[in-house]
mmCIF file of C-alpha atoms and ligand atoms in Angstrom:
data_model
loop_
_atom_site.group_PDB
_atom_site.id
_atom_site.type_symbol
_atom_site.label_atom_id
_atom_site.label_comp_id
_atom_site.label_asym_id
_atom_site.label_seq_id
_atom_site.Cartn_x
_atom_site.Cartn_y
_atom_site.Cartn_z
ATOM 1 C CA UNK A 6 84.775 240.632 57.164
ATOM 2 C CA UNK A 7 85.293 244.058 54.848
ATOM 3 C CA UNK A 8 86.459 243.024 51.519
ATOM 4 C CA UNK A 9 90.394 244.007 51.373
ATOM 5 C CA UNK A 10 92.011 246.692 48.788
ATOM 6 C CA UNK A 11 95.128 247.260 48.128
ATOM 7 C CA UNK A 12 97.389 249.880 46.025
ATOM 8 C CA UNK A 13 100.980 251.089 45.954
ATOM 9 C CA UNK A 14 102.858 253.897 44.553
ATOM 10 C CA UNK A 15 106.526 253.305 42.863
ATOM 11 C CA UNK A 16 109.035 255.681 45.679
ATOM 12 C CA UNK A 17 110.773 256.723 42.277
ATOM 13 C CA UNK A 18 110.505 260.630 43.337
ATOM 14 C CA UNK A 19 108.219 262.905 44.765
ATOM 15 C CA UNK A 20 104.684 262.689 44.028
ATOM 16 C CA UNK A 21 102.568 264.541 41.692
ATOM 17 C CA UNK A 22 99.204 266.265 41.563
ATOM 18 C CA UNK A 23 98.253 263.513 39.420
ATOM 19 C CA UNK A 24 99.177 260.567 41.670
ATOM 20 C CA UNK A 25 97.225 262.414 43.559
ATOM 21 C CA UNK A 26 94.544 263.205 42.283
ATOM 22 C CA UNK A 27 94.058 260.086 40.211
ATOM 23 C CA UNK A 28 95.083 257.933 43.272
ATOM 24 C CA UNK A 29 95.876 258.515 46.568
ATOM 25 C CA UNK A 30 92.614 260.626 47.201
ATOM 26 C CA UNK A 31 90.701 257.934 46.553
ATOM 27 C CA UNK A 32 92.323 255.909 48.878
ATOM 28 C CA UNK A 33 91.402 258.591 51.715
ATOM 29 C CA UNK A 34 87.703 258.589 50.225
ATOM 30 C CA UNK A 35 87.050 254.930 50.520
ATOM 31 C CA UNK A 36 89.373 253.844 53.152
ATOM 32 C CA UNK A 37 86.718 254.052 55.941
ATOM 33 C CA UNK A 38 84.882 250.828 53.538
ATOM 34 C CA UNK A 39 87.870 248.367 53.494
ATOM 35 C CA UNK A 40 90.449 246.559 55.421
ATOM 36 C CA UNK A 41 93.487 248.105 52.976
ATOM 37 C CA UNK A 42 96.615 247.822 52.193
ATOM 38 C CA UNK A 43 98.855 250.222 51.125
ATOM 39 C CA UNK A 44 102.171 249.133 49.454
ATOM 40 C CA UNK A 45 105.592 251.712 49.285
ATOM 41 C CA UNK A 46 106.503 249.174 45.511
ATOM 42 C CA UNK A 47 110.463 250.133 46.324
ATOM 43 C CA UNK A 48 110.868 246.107 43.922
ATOM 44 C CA UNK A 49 108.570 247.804 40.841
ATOM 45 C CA UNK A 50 110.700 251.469 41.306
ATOM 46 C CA UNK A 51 113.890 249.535 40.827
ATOM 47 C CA UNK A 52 113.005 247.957 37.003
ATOM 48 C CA UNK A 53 114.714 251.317 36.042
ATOM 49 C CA UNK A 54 118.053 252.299 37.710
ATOM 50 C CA UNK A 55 117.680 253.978 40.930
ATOM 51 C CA UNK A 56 120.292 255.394 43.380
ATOM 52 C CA UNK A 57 120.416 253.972 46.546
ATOM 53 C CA UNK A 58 120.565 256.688 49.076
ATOM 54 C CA UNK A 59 117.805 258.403 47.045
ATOM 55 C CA UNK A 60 116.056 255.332 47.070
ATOM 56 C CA UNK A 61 115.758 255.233 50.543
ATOM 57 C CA UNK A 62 114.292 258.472 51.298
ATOM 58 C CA UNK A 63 111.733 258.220 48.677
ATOM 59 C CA UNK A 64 110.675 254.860 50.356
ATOM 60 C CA UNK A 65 110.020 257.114 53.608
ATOM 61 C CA UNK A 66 108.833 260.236 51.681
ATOM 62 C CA UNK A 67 106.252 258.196 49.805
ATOM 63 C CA UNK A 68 104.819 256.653 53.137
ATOM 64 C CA UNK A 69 104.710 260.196 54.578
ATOM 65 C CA UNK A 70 102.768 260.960 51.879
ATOM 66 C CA UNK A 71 100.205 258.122 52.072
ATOM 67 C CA UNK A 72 99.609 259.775 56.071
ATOM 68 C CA UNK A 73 99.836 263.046 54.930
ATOM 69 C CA UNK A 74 97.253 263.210 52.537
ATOM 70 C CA UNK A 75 94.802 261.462 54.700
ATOM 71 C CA UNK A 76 95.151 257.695 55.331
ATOM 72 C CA UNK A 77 94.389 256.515 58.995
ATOM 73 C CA UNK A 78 97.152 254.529 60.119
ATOM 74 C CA UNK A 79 95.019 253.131 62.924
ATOM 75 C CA UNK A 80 92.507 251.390 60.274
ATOM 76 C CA UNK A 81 94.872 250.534 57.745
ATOM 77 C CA UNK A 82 98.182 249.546 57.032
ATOM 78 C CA UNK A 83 101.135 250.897 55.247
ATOM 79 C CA UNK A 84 104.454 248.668 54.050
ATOM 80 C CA UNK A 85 107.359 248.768 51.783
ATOM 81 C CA UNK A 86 107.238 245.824 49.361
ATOM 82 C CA UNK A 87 110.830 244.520 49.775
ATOM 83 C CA UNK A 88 110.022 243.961 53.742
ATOM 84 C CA UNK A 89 107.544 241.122 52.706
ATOM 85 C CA UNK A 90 109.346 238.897 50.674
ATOM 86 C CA UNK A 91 106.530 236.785 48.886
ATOM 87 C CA UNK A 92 106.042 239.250 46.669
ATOM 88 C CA UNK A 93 109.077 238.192 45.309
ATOM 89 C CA UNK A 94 108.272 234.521 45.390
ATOM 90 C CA UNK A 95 104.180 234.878 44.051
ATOM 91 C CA UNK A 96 106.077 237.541 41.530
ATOM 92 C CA UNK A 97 108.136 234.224 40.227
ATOM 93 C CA UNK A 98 105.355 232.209 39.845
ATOM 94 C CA UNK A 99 103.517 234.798 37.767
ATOM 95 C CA UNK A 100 105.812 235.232 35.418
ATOM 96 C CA UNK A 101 105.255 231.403 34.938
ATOM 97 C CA UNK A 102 101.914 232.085 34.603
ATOM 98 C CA UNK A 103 101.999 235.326 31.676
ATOM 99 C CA UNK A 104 102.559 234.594 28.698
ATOM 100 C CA UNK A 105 105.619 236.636 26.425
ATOM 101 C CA UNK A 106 102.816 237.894 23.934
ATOM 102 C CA UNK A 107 100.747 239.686 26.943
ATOM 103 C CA UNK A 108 103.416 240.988 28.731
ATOM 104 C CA UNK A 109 104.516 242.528 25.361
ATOM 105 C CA UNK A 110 101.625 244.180 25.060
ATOM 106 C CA UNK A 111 101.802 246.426 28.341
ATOM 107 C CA UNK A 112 101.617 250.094 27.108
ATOM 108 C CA UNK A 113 103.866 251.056 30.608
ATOM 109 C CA UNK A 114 106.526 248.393 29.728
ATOM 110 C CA UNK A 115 106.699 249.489 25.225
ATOM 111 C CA UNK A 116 106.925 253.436 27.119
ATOM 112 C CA UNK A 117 109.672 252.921 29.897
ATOM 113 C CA UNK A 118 111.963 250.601 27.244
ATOM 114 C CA UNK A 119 111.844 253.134 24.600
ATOM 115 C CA UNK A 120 113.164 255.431 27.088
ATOM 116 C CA UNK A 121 115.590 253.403 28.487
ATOM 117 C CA UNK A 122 116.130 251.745 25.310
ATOM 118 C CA UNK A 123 119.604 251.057 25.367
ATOM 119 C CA UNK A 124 120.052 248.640 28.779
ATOM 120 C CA UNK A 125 115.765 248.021 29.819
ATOM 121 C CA UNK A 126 115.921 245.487 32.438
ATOM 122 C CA UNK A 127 114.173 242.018 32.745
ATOM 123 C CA UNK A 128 112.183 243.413 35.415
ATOM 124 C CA UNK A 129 110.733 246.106 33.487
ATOM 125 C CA UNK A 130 108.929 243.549 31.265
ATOM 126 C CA UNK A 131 108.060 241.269 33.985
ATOM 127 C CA UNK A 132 106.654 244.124 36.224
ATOM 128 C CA UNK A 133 103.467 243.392 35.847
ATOM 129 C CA UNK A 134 103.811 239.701 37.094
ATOM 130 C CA UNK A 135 105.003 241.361 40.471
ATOM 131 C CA UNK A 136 102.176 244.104 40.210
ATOM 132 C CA UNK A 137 99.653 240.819 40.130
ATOM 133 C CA UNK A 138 101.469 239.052 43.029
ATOM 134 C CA UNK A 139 101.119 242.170 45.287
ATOM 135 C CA UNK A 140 97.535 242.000 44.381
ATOM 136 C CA UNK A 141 96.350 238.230 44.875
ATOM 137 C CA UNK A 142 98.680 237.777 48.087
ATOM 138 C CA UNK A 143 95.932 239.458 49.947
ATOM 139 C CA UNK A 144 92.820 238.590 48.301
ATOM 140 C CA UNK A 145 92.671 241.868 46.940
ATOM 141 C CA UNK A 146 88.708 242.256 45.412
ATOM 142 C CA UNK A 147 89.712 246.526 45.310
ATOM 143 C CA UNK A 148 92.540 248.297 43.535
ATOM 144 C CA UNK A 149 92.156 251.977 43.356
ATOM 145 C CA UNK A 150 94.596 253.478 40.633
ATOM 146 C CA UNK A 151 95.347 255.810 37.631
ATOM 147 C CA UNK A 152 93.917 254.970 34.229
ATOM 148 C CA UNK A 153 97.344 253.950 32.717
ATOM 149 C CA UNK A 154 97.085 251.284 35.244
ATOM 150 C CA UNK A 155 93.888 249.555 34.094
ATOM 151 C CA UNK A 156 95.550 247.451 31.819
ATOM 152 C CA UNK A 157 97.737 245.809 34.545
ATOM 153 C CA UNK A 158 94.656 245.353 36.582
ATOM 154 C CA UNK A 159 93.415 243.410 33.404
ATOM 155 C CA UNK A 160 96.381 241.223 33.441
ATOM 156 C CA UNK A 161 96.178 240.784 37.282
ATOM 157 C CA UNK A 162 92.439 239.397 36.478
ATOM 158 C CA UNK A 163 93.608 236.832 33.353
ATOM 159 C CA UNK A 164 96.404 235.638 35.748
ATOM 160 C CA UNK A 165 94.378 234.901 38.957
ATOM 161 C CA UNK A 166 91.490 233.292 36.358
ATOM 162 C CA UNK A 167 94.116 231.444 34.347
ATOM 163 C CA UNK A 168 95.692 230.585 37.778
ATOM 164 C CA UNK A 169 92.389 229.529 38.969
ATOM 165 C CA UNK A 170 91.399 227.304 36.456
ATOM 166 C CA UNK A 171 95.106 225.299 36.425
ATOM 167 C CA UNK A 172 95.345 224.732 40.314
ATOM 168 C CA UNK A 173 91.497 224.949 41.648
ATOM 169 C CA UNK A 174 90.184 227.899 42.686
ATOM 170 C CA UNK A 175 92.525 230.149 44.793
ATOM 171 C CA UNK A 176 92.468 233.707 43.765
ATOM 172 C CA UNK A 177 90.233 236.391 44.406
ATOM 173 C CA UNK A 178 89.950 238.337 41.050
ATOM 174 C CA UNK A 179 90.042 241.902 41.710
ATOM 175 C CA UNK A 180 88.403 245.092 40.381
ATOM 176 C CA UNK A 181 89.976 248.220 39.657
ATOM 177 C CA UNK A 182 88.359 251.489 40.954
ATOM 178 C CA UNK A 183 89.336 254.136 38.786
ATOM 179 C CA UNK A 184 88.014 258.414 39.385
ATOM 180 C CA UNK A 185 85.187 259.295 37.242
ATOM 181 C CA UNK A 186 87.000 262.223 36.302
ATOM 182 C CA UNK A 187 90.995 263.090 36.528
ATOM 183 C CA UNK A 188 91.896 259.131 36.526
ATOM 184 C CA UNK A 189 94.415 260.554 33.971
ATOM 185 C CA UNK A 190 96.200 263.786 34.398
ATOM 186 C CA UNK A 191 97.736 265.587 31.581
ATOM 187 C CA UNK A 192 100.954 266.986 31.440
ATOM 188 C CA UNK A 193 100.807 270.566 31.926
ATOM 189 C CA UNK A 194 103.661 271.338 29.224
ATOM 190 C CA UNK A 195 102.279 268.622 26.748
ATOM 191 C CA UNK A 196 98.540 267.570 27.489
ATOM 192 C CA UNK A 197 99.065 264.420 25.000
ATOM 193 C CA UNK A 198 101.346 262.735 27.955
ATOM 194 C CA UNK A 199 100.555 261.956 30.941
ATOM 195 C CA UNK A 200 101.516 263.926 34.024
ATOM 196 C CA UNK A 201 104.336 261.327 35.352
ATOM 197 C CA UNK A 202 107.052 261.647 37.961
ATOM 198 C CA UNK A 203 109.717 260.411 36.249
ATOM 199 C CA UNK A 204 109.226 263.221 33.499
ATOM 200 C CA UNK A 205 112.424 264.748 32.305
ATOM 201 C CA UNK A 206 111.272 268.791 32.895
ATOM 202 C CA UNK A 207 110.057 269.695 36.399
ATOM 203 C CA UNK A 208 107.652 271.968 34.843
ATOM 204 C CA UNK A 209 105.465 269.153 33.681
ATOM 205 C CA UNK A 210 104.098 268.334 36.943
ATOM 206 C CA UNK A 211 103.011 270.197 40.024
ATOM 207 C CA UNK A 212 105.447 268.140 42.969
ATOM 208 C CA UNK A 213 102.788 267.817 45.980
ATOM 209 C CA UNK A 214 105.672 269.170 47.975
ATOM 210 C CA UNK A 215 105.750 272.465 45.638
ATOM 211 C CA UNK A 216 106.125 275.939 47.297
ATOM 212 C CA UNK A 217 103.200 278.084 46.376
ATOM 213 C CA UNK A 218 105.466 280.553 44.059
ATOM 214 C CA UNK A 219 106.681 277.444 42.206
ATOM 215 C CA UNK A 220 102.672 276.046 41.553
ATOM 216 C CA UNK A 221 102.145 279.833 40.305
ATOM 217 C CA UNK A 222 104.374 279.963 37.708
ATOM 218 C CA UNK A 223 104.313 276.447 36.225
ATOM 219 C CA UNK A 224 100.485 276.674 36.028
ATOM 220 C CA UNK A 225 101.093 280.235 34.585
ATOM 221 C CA UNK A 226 103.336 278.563 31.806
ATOM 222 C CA UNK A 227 100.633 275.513 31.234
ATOM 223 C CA UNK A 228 99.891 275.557 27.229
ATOM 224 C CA UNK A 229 96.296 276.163 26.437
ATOM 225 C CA UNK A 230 94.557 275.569 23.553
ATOM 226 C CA UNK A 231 93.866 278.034 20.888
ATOM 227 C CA UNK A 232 90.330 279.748 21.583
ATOM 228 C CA UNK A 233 90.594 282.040 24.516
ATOM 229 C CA UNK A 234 87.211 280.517 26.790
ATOM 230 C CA UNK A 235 86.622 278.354 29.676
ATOM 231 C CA UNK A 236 84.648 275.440 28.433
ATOM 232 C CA UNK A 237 85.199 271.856 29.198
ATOM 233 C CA UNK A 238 85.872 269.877 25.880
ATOM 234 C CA UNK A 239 88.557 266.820 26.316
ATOM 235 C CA UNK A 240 88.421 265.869 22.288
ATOM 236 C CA UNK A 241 88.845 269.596 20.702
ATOM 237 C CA UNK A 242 90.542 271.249 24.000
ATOM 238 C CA UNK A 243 92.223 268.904 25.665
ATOM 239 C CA UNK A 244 94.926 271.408 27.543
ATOM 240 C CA UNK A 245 92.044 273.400 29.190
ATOM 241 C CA UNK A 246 89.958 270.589 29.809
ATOM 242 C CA UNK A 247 93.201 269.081 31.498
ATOM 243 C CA UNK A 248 93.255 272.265 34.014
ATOM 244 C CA UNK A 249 89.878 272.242 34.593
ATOM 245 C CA UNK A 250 89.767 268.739 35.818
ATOM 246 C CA UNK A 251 92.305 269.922 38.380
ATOM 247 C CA UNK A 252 90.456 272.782 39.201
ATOM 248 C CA UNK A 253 87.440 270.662 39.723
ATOM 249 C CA UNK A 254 89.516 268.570 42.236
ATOM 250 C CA UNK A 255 90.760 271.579 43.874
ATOM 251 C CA UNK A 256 87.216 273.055 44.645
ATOM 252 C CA UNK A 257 85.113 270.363 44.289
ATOM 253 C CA UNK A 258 82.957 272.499 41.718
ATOM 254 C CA UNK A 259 81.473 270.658 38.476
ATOM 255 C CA UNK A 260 82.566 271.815 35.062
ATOM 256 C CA UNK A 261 79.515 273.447 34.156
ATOM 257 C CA UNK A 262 79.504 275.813 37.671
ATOM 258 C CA UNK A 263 83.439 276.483 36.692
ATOM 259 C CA UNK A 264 82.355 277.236 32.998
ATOM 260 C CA UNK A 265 79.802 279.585 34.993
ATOM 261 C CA UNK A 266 82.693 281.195 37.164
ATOM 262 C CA UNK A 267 84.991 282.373 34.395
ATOM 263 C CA UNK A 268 81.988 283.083 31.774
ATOM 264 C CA UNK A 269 83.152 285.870 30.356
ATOM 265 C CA UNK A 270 86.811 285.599 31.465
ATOM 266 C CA UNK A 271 90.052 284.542 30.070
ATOM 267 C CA UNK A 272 92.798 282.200 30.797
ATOM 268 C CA UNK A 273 94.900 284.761 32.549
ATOM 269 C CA UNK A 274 91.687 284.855 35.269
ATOM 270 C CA UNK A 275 91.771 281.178 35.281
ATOM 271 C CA UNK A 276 94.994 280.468 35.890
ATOM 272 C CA UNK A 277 95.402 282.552 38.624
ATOM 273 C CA UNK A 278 92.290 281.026 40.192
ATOM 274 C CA UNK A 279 93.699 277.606 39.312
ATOM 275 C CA UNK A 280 96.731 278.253 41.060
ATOM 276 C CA UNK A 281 95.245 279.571 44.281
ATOM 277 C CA UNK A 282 93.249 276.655 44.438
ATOM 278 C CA UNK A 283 96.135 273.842 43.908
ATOM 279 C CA UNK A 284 97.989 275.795 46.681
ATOM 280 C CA UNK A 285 94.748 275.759 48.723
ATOM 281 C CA UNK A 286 94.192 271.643 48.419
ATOM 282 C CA UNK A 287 98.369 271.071 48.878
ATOM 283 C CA UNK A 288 98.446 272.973 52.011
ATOM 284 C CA UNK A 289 97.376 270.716 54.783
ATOM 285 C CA UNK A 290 98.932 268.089 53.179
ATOM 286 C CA UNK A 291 102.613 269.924 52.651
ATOM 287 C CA UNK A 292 102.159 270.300 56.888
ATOM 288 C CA UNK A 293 101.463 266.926 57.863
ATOM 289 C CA UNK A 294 103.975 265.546 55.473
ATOM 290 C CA UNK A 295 106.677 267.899 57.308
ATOM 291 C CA UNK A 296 104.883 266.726 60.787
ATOM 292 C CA UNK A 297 105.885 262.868 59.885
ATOM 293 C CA UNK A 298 109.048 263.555 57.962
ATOM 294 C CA UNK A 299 110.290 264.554 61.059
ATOM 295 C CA UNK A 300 108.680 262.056 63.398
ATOM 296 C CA UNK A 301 110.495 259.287 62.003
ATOM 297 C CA UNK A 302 109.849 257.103 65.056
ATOM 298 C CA UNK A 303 106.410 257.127 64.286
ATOM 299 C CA UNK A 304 106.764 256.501 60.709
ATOM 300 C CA UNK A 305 109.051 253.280 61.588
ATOM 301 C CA UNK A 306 106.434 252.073 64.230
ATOM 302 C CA UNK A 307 103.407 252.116 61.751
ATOM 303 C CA UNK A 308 106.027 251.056 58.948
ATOM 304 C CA UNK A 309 106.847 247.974 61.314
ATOM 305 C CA UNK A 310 103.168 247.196 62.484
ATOM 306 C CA UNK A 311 102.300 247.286 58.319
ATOM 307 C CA UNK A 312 104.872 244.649 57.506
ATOM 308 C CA UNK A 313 103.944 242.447 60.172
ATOM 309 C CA UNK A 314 100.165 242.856 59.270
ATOM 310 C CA UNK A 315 101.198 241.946 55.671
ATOM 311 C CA UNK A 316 103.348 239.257 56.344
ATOM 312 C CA UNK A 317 101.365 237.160 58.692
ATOM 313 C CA UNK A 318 98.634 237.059 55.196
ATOM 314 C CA UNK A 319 101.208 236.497 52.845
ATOM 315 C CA UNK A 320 102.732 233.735 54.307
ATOM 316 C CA UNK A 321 99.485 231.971 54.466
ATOM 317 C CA UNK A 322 98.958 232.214 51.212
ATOM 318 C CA UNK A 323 101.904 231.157 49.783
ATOM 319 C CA UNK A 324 101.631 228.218 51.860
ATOM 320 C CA UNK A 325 98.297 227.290 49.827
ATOM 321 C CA UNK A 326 100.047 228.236 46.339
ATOM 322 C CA UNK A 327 103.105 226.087 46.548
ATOM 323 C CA UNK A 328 100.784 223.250 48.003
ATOM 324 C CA UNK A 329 98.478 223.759 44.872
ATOM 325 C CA UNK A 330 101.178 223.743 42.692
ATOM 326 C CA UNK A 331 103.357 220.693 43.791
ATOM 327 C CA UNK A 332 106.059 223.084 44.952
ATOM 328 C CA UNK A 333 108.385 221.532 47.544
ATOM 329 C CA UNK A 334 108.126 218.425 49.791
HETATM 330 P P1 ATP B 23 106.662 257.063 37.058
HETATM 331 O O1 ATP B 23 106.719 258.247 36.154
HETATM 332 O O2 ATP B 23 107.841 256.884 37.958
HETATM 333 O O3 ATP B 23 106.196 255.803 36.375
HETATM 334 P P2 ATP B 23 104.047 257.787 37.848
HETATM 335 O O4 ATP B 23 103.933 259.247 37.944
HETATM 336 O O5 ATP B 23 103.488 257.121 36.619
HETATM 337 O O6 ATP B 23 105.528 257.388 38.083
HETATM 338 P P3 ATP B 23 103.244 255.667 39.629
HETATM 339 O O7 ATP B 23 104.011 255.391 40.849
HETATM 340 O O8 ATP B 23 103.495 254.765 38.462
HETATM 341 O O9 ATP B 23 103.392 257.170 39.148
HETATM 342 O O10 ATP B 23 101.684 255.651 39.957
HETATM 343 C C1 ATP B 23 101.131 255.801 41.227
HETATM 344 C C2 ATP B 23 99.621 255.918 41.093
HETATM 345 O O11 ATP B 23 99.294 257.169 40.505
HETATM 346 C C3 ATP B 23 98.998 254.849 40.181
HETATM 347 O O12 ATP B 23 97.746 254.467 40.697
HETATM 348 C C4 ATP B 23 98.833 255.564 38.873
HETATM 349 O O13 ATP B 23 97.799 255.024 38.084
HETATM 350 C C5 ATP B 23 98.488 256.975 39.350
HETATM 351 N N1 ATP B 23 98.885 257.970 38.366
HETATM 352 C C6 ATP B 23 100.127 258.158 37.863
HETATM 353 N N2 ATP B 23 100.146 259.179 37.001
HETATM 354 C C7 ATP B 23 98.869 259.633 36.931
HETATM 355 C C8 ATP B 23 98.234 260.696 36.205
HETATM 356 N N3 ATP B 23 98.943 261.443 35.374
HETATM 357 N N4 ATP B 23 96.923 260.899 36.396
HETATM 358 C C9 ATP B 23 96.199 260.136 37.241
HETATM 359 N N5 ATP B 23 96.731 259.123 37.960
HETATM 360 C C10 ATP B 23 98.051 258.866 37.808
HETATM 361 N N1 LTN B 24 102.293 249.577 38.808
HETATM 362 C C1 LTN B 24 101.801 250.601 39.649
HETATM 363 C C2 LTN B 24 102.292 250.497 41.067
HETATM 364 C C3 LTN B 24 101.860 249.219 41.690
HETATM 365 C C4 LTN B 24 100.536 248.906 42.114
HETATM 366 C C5 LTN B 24 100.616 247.597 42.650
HETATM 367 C C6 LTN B 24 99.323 249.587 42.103
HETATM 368 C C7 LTN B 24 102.632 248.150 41.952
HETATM 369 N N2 LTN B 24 101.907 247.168 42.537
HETATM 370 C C8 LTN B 24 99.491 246.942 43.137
HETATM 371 C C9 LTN B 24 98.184 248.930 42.599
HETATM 372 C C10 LTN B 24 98.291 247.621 43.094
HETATM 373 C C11 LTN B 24 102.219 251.917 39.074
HETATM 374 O O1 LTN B 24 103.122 252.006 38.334
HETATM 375 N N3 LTN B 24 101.557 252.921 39.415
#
């Protein structure tokens, strides 16, 4: 049998170039290699406060989103998190199986507290428990994702070893699968941060749901370095190399034939280019998200089929944990 991967997106807002390009188009690379899963994490969005009718939609949105931009529903299956409820239970026993000091040292969880420093929630710290459970309930060996979400993946892999080693062998440890370039998108207001959804200006990210005039003028307002030419350097010029990654995502050129392109040229050129060629790559996937968000029949059917899929695994392997574990009669 294919070996299984599995990722998920938080349904915390609308997605981002970055999400995108970092994640989800990877998914509609290697999808055709893998049985996969792919997980709407509604339990990880709600570690900060969400509202409840917004929470919803996103949940939908965000498996429009997986279709739109490319995933087969008839080779793979999508589900919301919450539907399959041992995440909830493996998610316990993981946080029985972290320890304080490594969960302490999550970059995500010392970010998202600061910010919501005055009431952060148990589950933001224990997040990444539940981010391992969703993992080894399927015998995960692939997990496609962003570079801020490597060191999870490391955690996921100490858990299912330390796990492993306590109870006889019973995990799968996975591997993460990370883009060789653009696995982390840069802000396009501050290219020290990453490009994030949950970003307080709008004009940080490009939405994937963004009309064209909207992508043209926050990617005409993107800083730049100083220096005035199109060359890739991430250390010295790390706005322009930051655009350039997206451009190369956009076109599928290589640095050194876009270096080529706007030899010569300035970032004025650039940008416009740049822009042109983000609304180029949203386009198809801006119509087929509007061709699901209003088929929600069809969205509930492969929604329903997902969960059941999910379930039916998930169930069978909790049955093996608790038995492993002395849990129950
Ligand atoms: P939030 O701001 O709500 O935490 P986010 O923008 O960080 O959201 P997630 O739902 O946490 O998005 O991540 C979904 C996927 O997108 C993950 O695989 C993550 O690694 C990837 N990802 C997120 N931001 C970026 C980015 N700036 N560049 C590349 N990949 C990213
Ligand atoms: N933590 C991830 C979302 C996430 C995930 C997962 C990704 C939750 N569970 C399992 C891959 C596999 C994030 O914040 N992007």
């Amino acid at each position: 049998m294919a070996d299984l991967l599995f990722s998920g997106v938080q349904p915390t807002n609308v997605l981002h170039i970055g999400n995108y390009i970092g994640a989800l188009k990877q998914w509609a690379d290697v999808q055709h290699r893998y049985r996969c899963l792919f997980c709407v994490v509604d339990l990880h969005a709600i570690t900060v406060p969400q509202d409840p009718a917004k929470l919803r939609k996103n949940v939908l949105d965000t498996a429009a989103a997986y279709l739109a931009v490319g995933i087969d529903p008839n080779r793979s299956n999508i589900f919301v998190q919450s539907e399959v409820k041992e995440h909830t239970e493996l998610g316990w026993i993981m946080s029985t199986i972290g320890k304080m000091g490594e969960l302490e040292r999550m970059t995500q969880y010392k970010d998202k507290s600061a910010k919501h420093a005055e009431n952060t929630s148990v589950g933001l710290f224990s997040y990444p428990a539940l981010m391992a459970a969703d993992i080894l309930l399927y015998d995960t060996t692939v997990v496609p994702v962003g570079e801020d979400q490597l060191q999870h993946l490391e955690l996921t892999r100490v858990l299912a070893r330390r796990f492993n080693s306590h109870f006889g062998e019973t995990f799968v440890v996975p591997q993460p699968l990370i883009q060789k370039v653009g696995a982390r998108i840069m802000g396009l207001d501050d290219p020290t941060k990453k490009m994030s959804k949950s970003a307080i200006s709008a004009s940080s990210y490009i939405a994937i749901t963004d009309e064209p005039e909207v992508i043209k003028k926050k990617i005409s307002r993107a800083v730049t370095d100083s220096g005035t030419t199109i060359e890739y350097d991430e250390e010295n010029r790390p706005a322009i190399a930051n655009l350039m990654t997206i451009y190369h995502h956009a076109t599928g050129k290589s640095m050194k034939e876009i270096e080529k392109e706007f030899a010569g040229k300035g970032y004025g050129d650039f940008k416009k280019a740049l822009a042109e060629a983000v609304i180029y790559m949203l386009n198809p996937i801006q119509k087929k998200l509007k061709e699901f968000q209003s088929d929600p029949a069809e969205l509930t059917k492969i929604l329903d089929r997902g969960r059941d899929a999910a379930q039916e695994a998930a169930e069978a392997k909790m049955k093996i944990v608790k038995e492993k574990m002395g849990l129950g009669r």
